[in-house]
Amino acid sequence: MMVETAQSGGSPGSTRAADAAGQRWTPRLILSLASIVLVLEMLAISYMMISMALPSIVVHYRTTQGAWLLSAFLLVGAMTAPLIGKLADLYGKRKLLLACIAVAAIGSLVSAVAGSYAVLIAGRALTGFLVPCLFLSYSLIRDVFPAKTVALAVSIATSGMGLIAIPAPFITGWLIDHHGFRSIFWFFVIGLAVLGVMIAATTDESPVRLRSRLDFVGAVLLGAGIAGILVGVSFGPTWGWKADSTLSYLLGGITLVIAWLVTAGMLEQPLIDLKVLRTRSVAFTAAAAGCIYGVSGLYTVLLPMLAMTPAIMGLGYGFGVTAEGFAIFQAPIGAATVAGGLVVGVLVGRKVRPRPLLAIGAVSAALGCGLTAFSHDSKVPLMVFAGLVGLGMGMGYAAVPNLLIEAVPPQLQASTASIVGVFQSVFPAVLPVIAFTVLNNSYAAPIPPAMTQGVVFYTDKGFQVAFLIAAAAALACLLAALALPRRIEQVQFAPETVSAN
């Protein structure tokens, strides 16, 4: 395996020139960051906007397979992430970021004009290429932004994703009510096309390259294995955990991942360097990332269910708010998420280590989830608790990429971050399944189906248990953060494997 640093040409307008000129923010740099942040905002609201449009979609296409529209996006994003990360290290992170944005835009266009539900799902699957944009973005920032701006820029890029969640329900409702569900997909087509052009115009290509062969066999094994596990977990509650289809996907996926591990250990140039993944700094960063994203996935599913349940049901919780009314609970989460990211960015830029900041974020999230579990019958305290969770999420979102920047050299940044990205995708998919399996088996409210129109409600005790599951995931994040080395040393290449142009 060879690594090299290519020369970027030293153009006067480049961000590298800005670095040499004084490590300062420039208008071009600000536009570059804004473009990247907005792409990640599109990723953040994509799942939510499609969820709101789903009732209209399933009625239009007369299908009962609405879950595939949500799962296809996550599946493609998770299974392609390792390959895209490797390609980014080989050929350039900006190239792969723009390619992912282009494919996602094409996917949205396919969905916008789809004449059948199968075509709609195919387009939605292609839109899943937005998922790798998360790790590609902060890997690219690390390479081309001035060193003194990197910590803050990465933190803004990764934690700013919470802010758009506040107006998103209003935007989505207006689009669907006035222009139909297809307008959601046109929104993504136009937005991604504009942002792709903006990134191309304002962001330089990374000068860092990894000289290595591409492990196609490893990419297939790992991608298919991740897909099998996610399908099994996602549809296990519907198919039944003992069903042949569920077991086939789960066992098949696990077998393929094991096969990838075996082949990766035998190759000189595997898809992902297992020696890097086994280092304490990378392994526990990946675990912490999965846990804090899992907290986010579960809490943001539970909270609207709790708040939107009518109080008249007499379950001991619920305010009967509408989707738009839920914005008063979403606002503290979004604002606190951004605030948490900014805190990490500013402090890391002032030489504070991201490890203790990740631990503090985990404590904040655990405290918010725990308090929500035991006190959720009053709006104001609930908004405060949601803010604590949001603060922890923002600090976690921002600390993880800064930890990877400390631990992994630029040449392996994207491929290593892609595996962390898989953890960030899998945990939010798995944790809600665990929570709702517990809820459905033990805590379904004894309400006659005729009164609920087929909607399942849960007891107050059930929500308490579900929020405590989220708190446990936050505590697991805390343990992973504490297990990280106090001083992270960057993984080193052997001297004979490094060359510089």
C-alpha positions in Angstrom: 0.0 0.0 0.0 1.4 3.3 -1.1 0.3 6.8 -0.1 1.2 10.1 -1.7 0.4 13.8 -1.5 -0.5 15.2 -4.9 0.1 18.8 -5.6 -3.0 20.9 -6.0 -1.4 23.5 -8.2 -1.3 26.3 -5.7 -4.0 28.5 -7.4 -4.4 31.9 -5.7 -8.1 31.3 -4.9 -7.6 27.8 -3.4 -8.3 27.1 0.3 -4.8 25.9 0.6 -3.6 29.3 -0.4 -5.9 30.8 2.2 -4.2 28.4 4.7 -0.8 29.7 3.8 -2.0 33.3 3.9 -3.0 33.2 7.5 -5.4 30.4 8.4 -8.3 32.7 8.0 -11.9 32.4 6.9 -12.6 33.8 3.4 -15.9 34.4 1.5 -15.1 31.4 -0.7 -14.4 29.2 2.3 -17.7 30.3 4.0 -19.6 29.5 0.8 -17.9 26.1 0.6 -18.9 25.3 4.2 -22.4 26.6 3.7 -22.8 24.4 0.6 -21.6 21.3 2.4 -23.8 22.0 5.4 -26.9 22.4 3.2 -26.2 19.0 1.5 -26.0 17.4 4.9 -29.2 19.2 5.9 -30.8 17.6 2.8 -29.7 14.2 4.2 -31.0 15.0 7.6 -34.6 15.9 6.5 -34.8 13.3 3.7 -36.1 10.5 5.9 -38.5 12.8 7.8 -40.0 14.3 4.6 -40.6 11.0 3.0 -42.2 9.7 6.2 -44.7 12.6 6.1 -45.4 11.9 2.4 -45.7 8.2 2.9 -49.5 8.1 3.5 -50.2 9.9 0.2 -47.7 7.7 -1.6 -49.1 4.3 -0.5 -52.7 5.5 -1.4 -51.6 6.7 -4.8 -49.8 3.4 -5.7 -52.2 1.2 -3.8 -49.4 -0.6 -2.0 -48.9 -2.0 1.5 -45.1 -2.1 1.1 -44.5 1.5 2.3 -41.6 0.4 4.6 -39.4 -0.4 1.6 -39.5 3.3 0.6 -37.9 4.1 3.9 -35.5 1.1 4.1 -34.2 1.3 0.5 -32.6 4.7 1.2 -30.8 3.5 4.3 -29.8 0.1 2.8 -28.1 1.5 -0.2 -26.3 4.2 1.8 -24.9 1.7 4.4 -23.9 -1.0 1.9 -22.1 1.4 -0.5 -20.4 3.4 2.2 -17.2 1.2 2.5 -16.6 1.1 -1.3 -17.2 4.8 -1.7 -14.9 5.6 1.2 -12.1 3.5 -0.4 -12.7 5.2 -3.8 -12.5 8.6 -2.2 -9.1 7.8 -0.7 -7.9 6.5 -4.1 -9.3 9.1 -6.5 -10.3 12.2 -4.4 -12.9 13.0 -1.8 -14.4 15.9 -3.8 -14.9 13.7 -6.9 -16.8 11.1 -4.9 -18.8 13.7 -2.9 -20.0 15.3 -6.2 -20.7 11.9 -7.7 -22.8 10.9 -4.7 -24.8 14.2 -4.9 -25.3 13.6 -8.7 -26.5 10.0 -8.2 -28.9 11.1 -5.4 -30.3 13.9 -7.6 -30.9 11.4 -10.4 -32.6 9.1 -7.9 -34.9 11.9 -6.8 -35.7 12.7 -10.4 -36.6 9.0 -11.0 -38.9 9.0 -8.0 -40.5 12.3 -9.0 -41.6 10.9 -12.4 -42.1 7.3 -11.4 -45.1 5.6 -12.9 -45.0 2.6 -10.7 -44.1 1.9 -7.1 -41.2 -0.3 -8.0 -39.6 2.6 -10.0 -40.3 4.9 -7.1 -38.3 2.6 -4.7 -35.5 2.3 -7.3 -35.2 6.1 -7.3 -35.3 6.3 -3.6 -32.6 3.6 -3.3 -30.3 5.8 -5.6 -31.0 8.8 -3.3 -29.4 6.7 -0.6 -26.1 7.8 -2.0 -26.6 10.9 0.2 -25.7 8.8 3.2 -21.9 8.6 2.4 -21.9 12.4 1.9 -21.6 12.7 5.7 -18.2 11.2 6.1 -17.0 12.4 2.7 -17.8 16.0 3.8 -15.8 16.1 7.0 -13.0 14.0 5.4 -12.8 16.6 2.6 -12.9 19.5 5.1 -10.0 18.0 6.9 -7.9 18.0 3.8 -8.7 21.3 2.1 -9.7 23.8 4.9 -7.0 25.8 6.7 -5.9 23.9 9.8 -7.2 26.4 12.3 -10.7 26.3 10.8 -11.0 22.5 10.5 -12.4 21.7 14.0 -15.1 24.4 13.8 -16.0 23.7 10.2 -16.3 19.9 10.9 -18.5 20.6 13.9 -20.8 23.0 12.1 -21.1 20.6 9.2 -22.0 17.6 11.3 -24.1 19.2 14.0 -25.9 21.8 11.9 -28.0 18.9 10.7 -30.4 19.5 13.6 -31.4 23.0 12.7 -33.4 22.3 9.6 -35.6 19.9 11.4 -37.4 22.9 12.9 -38.9 24.3 9.7 -38.9 21.0 7.8 -42.4 19.9 8.9 -43.9 23.2 7.8 -42.1 23.0 4.4 -43.1 19.4 3.9 -46.7 20.0 4.8 -46.9 23.0 2.5 -45.4 21.1 -0.4 -47.7 18.0 0.0 -50.8 20.0 0.6 -50.3 22.4 -2.4 -48.3 20.3 -4.9 -48.7 16.6 -4.0 -46.2 14.1 -2.8 -44.1 14.3 -6.0 -43.1 17.9 -5.0 -41.0 16.4 -2.2 -38.8 14.6 -4.8 -38.6 17.7 -7.0 -37.5 19.6 -4.0 -34.5 17.3 -3.7 -33.8 17.3 -7.4 -33.5 21.1 -7.5 -31.8 21.5 -4.2 -29.1 18.8 -4.8 -28.4 20.2 -8.3 -27.9 23.7 -7.0 -25.7 22.6 -4.1 -23.6 20.3 -6.3 -22.8 23.3 -8.5 -22.0 25.4 -5.4 -19.6 22.8 -4.0 -17.9 22.3 -7.4 -17.4 26.1 -7.6 -16.2 26.7 -4.1 -14.5 23.6 -2.8 -11.1 22.3 -3.9 -10.2 18.7 -4.4 -8.2 17.0 -1.7 -4.5 16.7 -2.6 -4.2 13.5 -0.6 -4.2 10.1 -2.3 -3.9 6.5 -1.3 -2.1 4.3 -3.8 -3.6 0.9 -3.5 -5.6 -1.8 -5.3 -9.3 -1.8 -5.0 -10.7 -4.9 -3.3 -13.9 -5.5 -5.2 -14.5 -8.9 -3.6 -14.3 -7.3 -0.2 -16.6 -4.5 -1.2 -19.2 -7.1 -2.4 -18.9 -9.2 0.7 -19.1 -6.4 3.2 -21.8 -4.4 1.3 -24.0 -7.5 0.9 -23.5 -8.5 4.5 -24.5 -5.1 5.8 -27.6 -5.1 3.5 -28.6 -8.6 4.7 -28.4 -7.6 8.4 -30.3 -4.4 7.9 -33.1 -6.1 5.9 -33.4 -8.8 8.6 -33.5 -6.2 11.4 -35.8 -3.8 9.6 -38.4 -6.4 8.6 -38.1 -8.9 11.4 -40.9 -7.3 13.4 -43.2 -7.6 10.3 -42.1 -11.0 9.1 -41.6 -12.5 12.5 -38.2 -13.1 14.1 -38.5 -16.9 13.6 -39.6 -16.6 10.0 -37.4 -18.2 7.4 -37.0 -14.9 5.5 -35.8 -13.0 8.6 -33.4 -15.7 9.6 -32.1 -16.1 6.1 -31.2 -12.4 5.8 -29.7 -12.2 9.3 -27.6 -15.3 9.1 -26.7 -14.7 5.5 -25.6 -11.1 6.3 -23.6 -12.2 9.3 -21.9 -15.0 7.3 -20.9 -12.5 4.5 -19.4 -10.0 7.1 -17.4 -12.9 8.6 -16.2 -13.9 5.2 -15.1 -10.3 4.6 -13.2 -10.3 7.8 -11.4 -13.5 6.8 -10.5 -12.3 3.3 -9.5 -8.8 4.6 -7.0 -10.5 7.0 -5.5 -12.4 4.1 -5.0 -9.5 1.7 -2.1 -7.0 1.6 -4.5 -4.3 0.3 -8.0 -5.0 1.7 -11.0 -2.7 1.3 -10.5 -1.6 4.9 -7.3 -2.0 6.9 -8.3 -4.2 9.8 -5.2 -3.1 11.8 -6.6 0.5 11.7 -10.1 -0.7 12.8 -8.6 -2.7 15.7 -6.8 0.2 17.2 -8.3 1.4 20.4 -8.9 4.9 19.2 -10.8 3.9 16.1 -12.8 0.9 17.5 -14.2 2.9 20.5 -14.9 6.0 18.3 -17.0 3.8 16.0 -18.8 2.3 19.0 -19.5 5.7 20.5 -20.7 7.0 17.2 -23.1 4.2 16.7 -24.5 4.6 20.3 -25.0 8.4 20.1 -26.7 8.1 16.6 -28.7 5.3 18.0 -29.9 7.5 20.8 -30.9 10.1 18.2 -32.8 7.6 16.1 -34.8 6.2 19.0 -35.5 9.4 20.9 -36.7 11.3 17.8 -39.1 8.4 17.0 -40.5 8.1 20.6 -40.9 11.8 21.3 -43.4 12.7 18.6 -45.4 9.5 19.4 -45.6 10.6 23.0 -46.4 14.3 22.3 -49.0 13.6 19.5 -51.0 11.1 21.5 -54.3 12.7 22.6 -54.5 13.3 26.3 -58.1 12.2 26.2 -56.9 8.6 25.7 -56.1 8.6 29.5 -52.8 6.9 29.2 -50.9 9.3 31.5 -49.1 11.1 28.7 -49.7 12.9 25.4 -50.7 16.4 24.4 -52.6 15.8 21.2 -50.4 18.1 19.2 -50.4 18.0 15.4 -47.3 17.5 13.2 -46.9 21.2 12.9 -47.6 21.7 16.7 -44.8 19.2 17.4 -42.3 21.9 16.3 -42.3 23.3 19.8 -40.7 20.1 21.0 -38.4 19.8 17.9 -37.1 23.3 18.2 -35.1 22.7 21.4 -33.6 19.6 20.0 -32.5 21.3 16.8 -31.2 24.4 18.5 -29.3 22.4 21.2 -27.8 20.1 18.6 -26.3 23.1 16.8 -25.2 24.6 20.0 -23.5 21.4 21.1 -21.6 21.2 17.8 -20.5 24.8 18.1 -19.2 24.2 21.6 -17.1 21.3 20.4 -15.8 23.1 17.4 -14.7 26.2 19.4 -13.1 24.2 22.2 -11.3 21.7 19.9 -10.0 24.7 18.0 -8.6 25.9 21.3 -6.8 22.6 21.9 -9.4 20.9 24.1 -9.5 17.2 23.3 -12.7 15.9 21.8 -12.7 12.8 24.1 -14.0 14.6 27.2 -16.4 16.6 25.1 -17.9 13.3 23.7 -18.2 12.0 27.3 -20.0 15.2 28.4 -22.3 14.9 25.5 -23.1 11.3 26.3 -23.9 12.3 29.9 -26.2 15.1 28.7 -28.0 12.7 26.4 -28.4 10.1 29.1 -29.7 12.6 31.6 -32.2 14.0 29.1 -33.5 10.5 28.1 -33.7 9.4 31.8 -35.6 12.5 32.9 -38.0 12.1 29.9 -38.6 8.5 31.0 -39.8 9.5 34.5 -41.4 12.9 33.8 -43.2 13.5 30.5 -46.6 14.8 31.4 -45.8 18.5 31.2 -44.7 20.4 28.1 -42.1 22.8 29.5 -40.0 20.2 31.4 -40.2 17.9 28.4 -38.8 20.6 26.1 -36.0 21.1 28.5 -35.2 17.4 28.6 -35.4 17.2 24.8 -32.9 20.1 24.7 -30.5 18.1 26.9 -30.7 15.2 24.5 -30.1 17.5 21.6 -27.1 19.0 23.3 -25.6 15.6 23.8 -26.4 14.7 20.2 -24.7 17.8 18.9 -21.6 17.3 21.0 -21.4 13.6 19.9 -22.0 14.4 16.2 -19.1 16.9 16.3 -16.7 15.0 18.6 -16.7 11.8 16.5 -15.2 13.3 13.3 -12.7 15.3 15.3 -11.6 12.1 17.0 -11.2 10.4 13.7 -9.1 13.3 12.4 -6.8 12.9 15.4 -6.6 9.1 15.0 -6.4 8.4 11.3 -4.0 9.8 8.7 -5.5 11.8 5.7 -4.8 8.9 3.3 -7.1 6.5 5.2 -9.6 9.1 6.4 -12.5 8.4 4.1 -12.3 4.6 4.1 -12.0 4.5 7.9 -14.8 7.0 8.3 -17.0 5.0 6.1 -17.0 2.1 8.5 -17.8 4.5 11.3 -20.6 5.7 9.0 -21.9 2.1 8.9 -22.1 2.1 12.7 -24.0 5.4 12.5 -26.5 3.9 10.1 -26.9 0.4 11.7 -27.4 1.5 15.3 -30.3 3.9 14.6 -32.0 1.1 12.6 -31.4 -1.5 15.3 -32.2 0.4 18.5 -35.8 1.4 17.6 -36.5 -2.2 16.6 -35.3 -3.4 20.0 -37.4 -0.8 21.8 -40.6 -1.5 19.8 -40.2 -5.3 20.2 -40.2 -4.7 23.9 -43.2 -2.3 23.6 -45.3 -4.6 21.4 -44.6 -7.7 23.4 -45.2 -6.2 26.9 -46.6 -2.7 26.9 -49.5 -2.4 24.4 -52.3 -0.4 25.9 -55.5 -2.4 26.5 -57.7 -0.2 24.2 -60.4 -1.7 21.9 -59.2 -1.6 18.3 -62.4 0.1 17.2 -61.4 3.2 19.3 -57.9 3.4 17.8 -58.6 2.7 14.1 -55.8 0.2 14.0 -53.2 2.5 15.7 -51.3 0.8 18.5 -50.9 2.8 21.7 -48.6 2.0 24.6 -48.8 2.3 28.3 -47.0 5.0 30.3 -44.7 2.3 31.7 -43.9 1.2 28.2 -42.7 4.7 27.2 -40.7 4.8 30.4 -38.9 1.6 29.5 -38.3 2.8 25.9 -36.7 6.0 27.0 -34.6 4.1 29.4 -33.3 2.0 26.5 -32.3 5.3 24.9 -30.6 6.3 28.1 -28.7 3.0 28.3 -27.4 3.6 24.7 -26.2 7.0 25.8 -24.4 5.5 28.8 -22.8 2.9 26.4 -21.5 5.9 24.4 -20.1 7.3 27.7 -18.3 4.0 28.4 -16.8 4.0 24.9 -15.7 7.6 25.3 -14.0 6.8 28.6 -12.3 3.7 27.0 -10.6 6.0 24.4 -6.9 6.8 25.1 -6.5 10.1 26.9 -4.0 11.1 24.3 -4.8 9.7 20.8 -1.8 9.0 18.6 -2.4 8.9 14.9 -2.1 5.6 13.1 1.2 5.5 11.3 2.2 4.0 8.0 5.3 1.9 7.8 8.2 4.1 6.5 8.6 2.1 3.3 5.0 2.5 2.3 5.0 6.3 2.2 5.9 8.4 -0.7 5.3 12.1 -1.4 5.3 13.9 -4.7 
